[in-house]
C-alpha cells in the first residue's frame, strides 16, 4: 500500500536520478528515501533499469523485466513527449528511446 508521500516521492525518482529536481525537492526526497524501504526499493529498481539499458553488453531482458517496468518511467516519457519542446539532453530521453526499441523488438 502506498501513501501519498510515497506516490509523490516515486513520481519524482526518475528526475531525482537524473539530477533534475531543485535543491529543496532533492533534499526532501533524499530524506524520505532514508526512512522509506518501499521507495528505496523503487529507486534501486529504476537504477538497475538504467544500468541495464546504458550497458552495451545488456542481454535481452526477459518477460519479467518488462512486467516490472515502472509505469512512471513511461509516464515521464509521455509527459515529455507532450510537453513543449525543450532541450533535456540525451539523458532520460535517449535512455527511453533505447527502451522503446528493445520493447518493439520483443513484439
Ligand atoms: Zn516512500
Coordinates of C-alpha atoms and ligand atoms in Angstrom, one line a residue:
X1 CA 0.0 0.0 0.0
X2 CA 1.3 3.4 -0.9
X3 CA 0.6 6.6 0.9
X4 CA 0.6 10.0 -0.8
X5 CA 4.1 10.8 0.3
X6 CA 5.4 7.6 -1.3
X7 CA 3.4 8.2 -4.5
X8 CA 4.8 11.7 -4.8
X9 CA 8.3 10.5 -4.0
X10 CA 8.2 7.7 -6.5
X11 CA 6.8 10.0 -9.2
X12 CA 10.0 12.1 -8.7
X13 CA 12.5 9.3 -8.6
X14 CA 13.5 9.4 -12.3
X15 CA 14.1 13.2 -12.0
X16 CA 15.9 12.5 -8.8
X17 CA 18.3 10.2 -10.5
X18 CA 18.6 12.5 -13.5
X19 CA 19.5 15.3 -11.1
X20 CA 16.6 17.4 -12.4
X21 CA 15.0 18.2 -9.1
X22 CA 15.7 21.5 -7.5
X23 CA 17.7 21.5 -4.3
X24 CA 14.7 21.6 -1.9
X25 CA 12.8 18.8 -3.7
X26 CA 16.0 16.7 -3.9
X27 CA 16.7 17.1 -0.2
X28 CA 13.1 16.3 0.7
X29 CA 13.2 13.2 -1.4
X30 CA 16.5 12.1 -0.1
X31 CA 15.2 12.4 3.4
X32 CA 12.1 10.3 2.5
X33 CA 14.3 7.7 0.9
X34 CA 16.3 7.4 4.1
X35 CA 13.3 6.4 6.0
X36 CA 11.2 4.5 3.4
X37 CA 12.1 1.0 2.4
X38 CA 9.4 0.9 -0.3
X39 CA 10.8 4.0 -2.1
X40 CA 14.4 2.7 -1.7
X41 CA 13.3 -0.4 -3.5
X42 CA 11.8 1.6 -6.3
X43 CA 14.9 3.7 -6.6
X44 CA 17.1 0.6 -6.8
X45 CA 14.8 -0.8 -9.5
X46 CA 15.0 2.3 -11.6
X47 CA 18.8 2.5 -11.1
X48 CA 19.0 -1.2 -12.1
X49 CA 16.9 -0.5 -15.2
X50 CA 19.2 2.4 -16.1
X51 CA 22.3 0.4 -15.6
X52 CA 21.0 -2.4 -17.8
X53 CA 20.0 -0.1 -20.6
X54 CA 23.1 2.0 -20.5
X55 CA 25.3 -1.0 -20.7
X56 CA 26.2 -2.0 -24.2
X57 CA 26.5 -5.6 -23.1
X58 CA 23.0 -5.7 -21.9
X59 CA 21.4 -9.1 -22.5
X60 CA 17.9 -9.2 -23.9
X61 CA 15.7 -8.7 -20.9
X62 CA 13.2 -11.4 -20.0
X63 CA 9.5 -11.0 -19.8
X64 CA 9.7 -10.5 -16.0
X65 CA 11.8 -7.4 -16.7
X66 CA 9.1 -5.8 -18.8
X67 CA 6.3 -6.8 -16.5
X68 CA 8.1 -4.9 -13.8
X69 CA 8.9 -2.0 -16.0
X70 CA 8.0 1.0 -13.9
X71 CA 4.8 2.7 -15.1
X72 CA 6.1 6.1 -14.0
X73 CA 9.0 5.9 -16.4
X74 CA 6.6 5.6 -19.3
X75 CA 4.5 8.4 -17.8
X76 CA 7.6 10.6 -17.5
X77 CA 8.4 9.8 -21.1
X78 CA 4.9 10.5 -22.3
X79 CA 4.7 13.8 -20.4
X80 CA 8.0 14.7 -22.0
X81 CA 6.6 14.0 -25.4
X82 CA 3.5 16.2 -24.9
X83 CA 5.3 19.0 -23.1
X84 CA 6.5 22.0 -25.1
X85 CA 9.8 21.1 -26.8
X86 CA 12.8 21.8 -24.6
X87 CA 16.3 20.6 -24.5
X88 CA 16.8 18.0 -21.9
X89 CA 19.9 16.4 -23.4
X90 CA 20.2 12.8 -24.2
X91 CA 19.8 11.6 -20.7
X92 CA 16.3 10.1 -19.9
X93 CA 15.0 10.6 -23.4
X94 CA 17.9 8.7 -25.1
X95 CA 17.5 6.0 -22.5
X96 CA 13.8 5.7 -23.1
X97 CA 14.3 5.6 -26.9
X98 CA 16.5 2.6 -26.4
X99 CA 13.9 1.1 -24.1
X100 CA 11.4 1.6 -26.8
X101 CA 13.4 -0.2 -29.4
X102 CA 14.0 -3.1 -27.1
X103 CA 10.4 -3.2 -26.4
X104 CA 9.3 -3.3 -30.0
X105 CA 11.9 -5.9 -30.9
X106 CA 10.3 -8.2 -28.5
X107 CA 6.9 -7.9 -30.1
Ligands
LIG1 ZN1 8.0 6.1 0.5

